[in-house]
Amino acid sequence: MAETIMRKYLADAGLDGSVEVDSAGLESYHEGDRADPRMRAHAVRRGYDITHISRPMRGADWERFDMIIGMDNQNMRALEHRAPSTAHAGKLSRMTNYCDRFMLEEAVPDPYYGGEEGFEYVIDILEDACGGLLDELRRRLAV
């Protein structure tokens, strides 16, 4: 969902050709799968179309991307552990660090085991965080 929102925000800002966005999981057990049907349904209601196909993070991603963003503390710990160097670990940040409206220090919650409102809440958080991330990217690109 974060990738889909970020792509839309970049396109709306005229920056879609300036920034590469990709999503990857830490494990490969969902590789090749589409997003959860419940998340896709909530996304459509909010005007998003999730087209991403799941893939695991690869070693080359550490070189390919300037920023690697984790969704929760467990992700962050795993990413820190997998970082090939301290320089690579310096690329890490937590998605909630970019929130302006939501004050979440730790994590984007996992909506998959809760009710429908959990999916809407996660989209709200991700829209907020992606807005803050867009501001950060504009600073980095000096746009």
PDB file of C-alpha atoms in Angstrom, residues 13-79:
ATOM      1  CA  ALA A  13       3.977  16.295  -7.614  1.00  0.00           C
ATOM      2  CA  GLY A  14       5.505  15.768 -11.066  1.00  0.00           C
ATOM      3  CA  LEU A  15       8.360  13.724  -9.595  1.00  0.00           C
ATOM      4  CA  ASP A  16       7.436  10.246 -10.750  1.00  0.00           C
ATOM      5  CA  GLY A  17      10.381  10.133 -13.171  1.00  0.00           C
ATOM      6  CA  SER A  18      12.814  11.394 -10.541  1.00  0.00           C
ATOM      7  CA  VAL A  19      12.352   8.791  -7.826  1.00  0.00           C
ATOM      8  CA  GLU A  20      12.231   5.008  -8.031  1.00  0.00           C
ATOM      9  CA  VAL A  21       9.842   3.365  -5.582  1.00  0.00           C
ATOM     10  CA  ASP A  22       9.649  -0.353  -4.902  1.00  0.00           C
ATOM     11  CA  SER A  23       8.318  -2.540  -2.140  1.00  0.00           C
ATOM     12  CA  ALA A  24       9.847  -5.723  -0.824  1.00  0.00           C
ATOM     13  CA  GLY A  25       9.216  -8.068   2.042  1.00  0.00           C
ATOM     14  CA  LEU A  26      11.747  -9.554   4.395  1.00  0.00           C
ATOM     15  CA  GLU A  27      10.782 -13.133   3.590  1.00  0.00           C
ATOM     16  CA  SER A  28       9.931 -14.874   0.349  1.00  0.00           C
ATOM     17  CA  TYR A  29       6.837 -16.826   1.377  1.00  0.00           C
ATOM     18  CA  HIS A  30       4.498 -14.340  -0.375  1.00  0.00           C
ATOM     19  CA  GLU A  31       6.731 -13.931  -3.428  1.00  0.00           C
ATOM     20  CA  GLY A  32       4.663 -13.555  -6.590  1.00  0.00           C
ATOM     21  CA  ASP A  33       1.436 -12.815  -4.712  1.00  0.00           C
ATOM     22  CA  ARG A  34      -0.740  -9.741  -5.047  1.00  0.00           C
ATOM     23  CA  ALA A  35      -1.647  -7.687  -1.992  1.00  0.00           C
ATOM     24  CA  ASP A  36      -4.259  -9.039   0.387  1.00  0.00           C
ATOM     25  CA  PRO A  37      -7.704  -8.789  -1.284  1.00  0.00           C
ATOM     26  CA  ARG A  38      -9.061  -6.824   1.686  1.00  0.00           C
ATOM     27  CA  MET A  39      -6.320  -4.199   1.347  1.00  0.00           C
ATOM     28  CA  ARG A  40      -6.894  -4.010  -2.405  1.00  0.00           C
ATOM     29  CA  ALA A  41     -10.619  -3.469  -1.811  1.00  0.00           C
ATOM     30  CA  HIS A  42      -9.993  -0.674   0.687  1.00  0.00           C
ATOM     31  CA  ALA A  43      -7.406   0.840  -1.628  1.00  0.00           C
ATOM     32  CA  VAL A  44      -9.895   0.948  -4.514  1.00  0.00           C
ATOM     33  CA  ARG A  45     -12.437   2.714  -2.287  1.00  0.00           C
ATOM     34  CA  ARG A  46      -9.779   5.350  -1.616  1.00  0.00           C
ATOM     35  CA  GLY A  47      -8.848   5.754  -5.292  1.00  0.00           C
ATOM     36  CA  TYR A  48      -5.757   3.526  -5.387  1.00  0.00           C
ATOM     37  CA  ASP A  49      -4.996   0.476  -7.510  1.00  0.00           C
ATOM     38  CA  ILE A  50      -2.393  -1.797  -5.951  1.00  0.00           C
ATOM     39  CA  THR A  51      -0.622  -3.528  -8.824  1.00  0.00           C
ATOM     40  CA  HIS A  52       2.535  -4.553  -6.964  1.00  0.00           C
ATOM     41  CA  ILE A  53       3.514  -8.225  -6.910  1.00  0.00           C
ATOM     42  CA  SER A  54       5.286  -9.310  -3.723  1.00  0.00           C
ATOM     43  CA  ARG A  55       8.994  -9.957  -3.787  1.00  0.00           C
ATOM     44  CA  PRO A  56      11.611 -10.419  -1.087  1.00  0.00           C
ATOM     45  CA  MET A  57      14.316  -7.845  -0.493  1.00  0.00           C
ATOM     46  CA  ARG A  58      17.499  -8.710  -2.348  1.00  0.00           C
ATOM     47  CA  GLY A  59      21.099  -7.939  -1.483  1.00  0.00           C
ATOM     48  CA  ALA A  60      21.326  -5.655  -4.533  1.00  0.00           C
ATOM     49  CA  ASP A  61      18.586  -3.440  -3.065  1.00  0.00           C
ATOM     50  CA  TRP A  62      21.127  -2.069  -0.584  1.00  0.00           C
ATOM     51  CA  GLU A  63      23.064  -0.569  -3.495  1.00  0.00           C
ATOM     52  CA  ARG A  64      20.114   0.223  -5.727  1.00  0.00           C
ATOM     53  CA  PHE A  65      18.184   2.419  -3.270  1.00  0.00           C
ATOM     54  CA  ASP A  66      19.195   5.530  -1.324  1.00  0.00           C
ATOM     55  CA  MET A  67      16.478   4.983   1.273  1.00  0.00           C
ATOM     56  CA  ILE A  68      15.167   1.739   2.745  1.00  0.00           C
ATOM     57  CA  ILE A  69      12.080   2.178   4.879  1.00  0.00           C
ATOM     58  CA  GLY A  70      10.720  -0.313   7.394  1.00  0.00           C
ATOM     59  CA  MET A  71       7.130  -0.441   8.568  1.00  0.00           C
ATOM     60  CA  ASP A  72       7.662  -1.565  12.151  1.00  0.00           C
ATOM     61  CA  ASN A  73      10.281  -2.287  14.793  1.00  0.00           C
ATOM     62  CA  GLN A  74      10.574  -5.936  13.814  1.00  0.00           C
ATOM     63  CA  ASN A  75      11.278  -4.886  10.205  1.00  0.00           C
ATOM     64  CA  MET A  76      13.821  -2.336  11.392  1.00  0.00           C
ATOM     65  CA  ARG A  77      15.680  -4.869  13.547  1.00  0.00           C
ATOM     66  CA  ALA A  78      15.771  -7.383  10.702  1.00  0.00           C
ATOM     67  CA  LEU A  79      16.959  -4.750   8.223  1.00  0.00           C
TER      68      LEU A  79
END
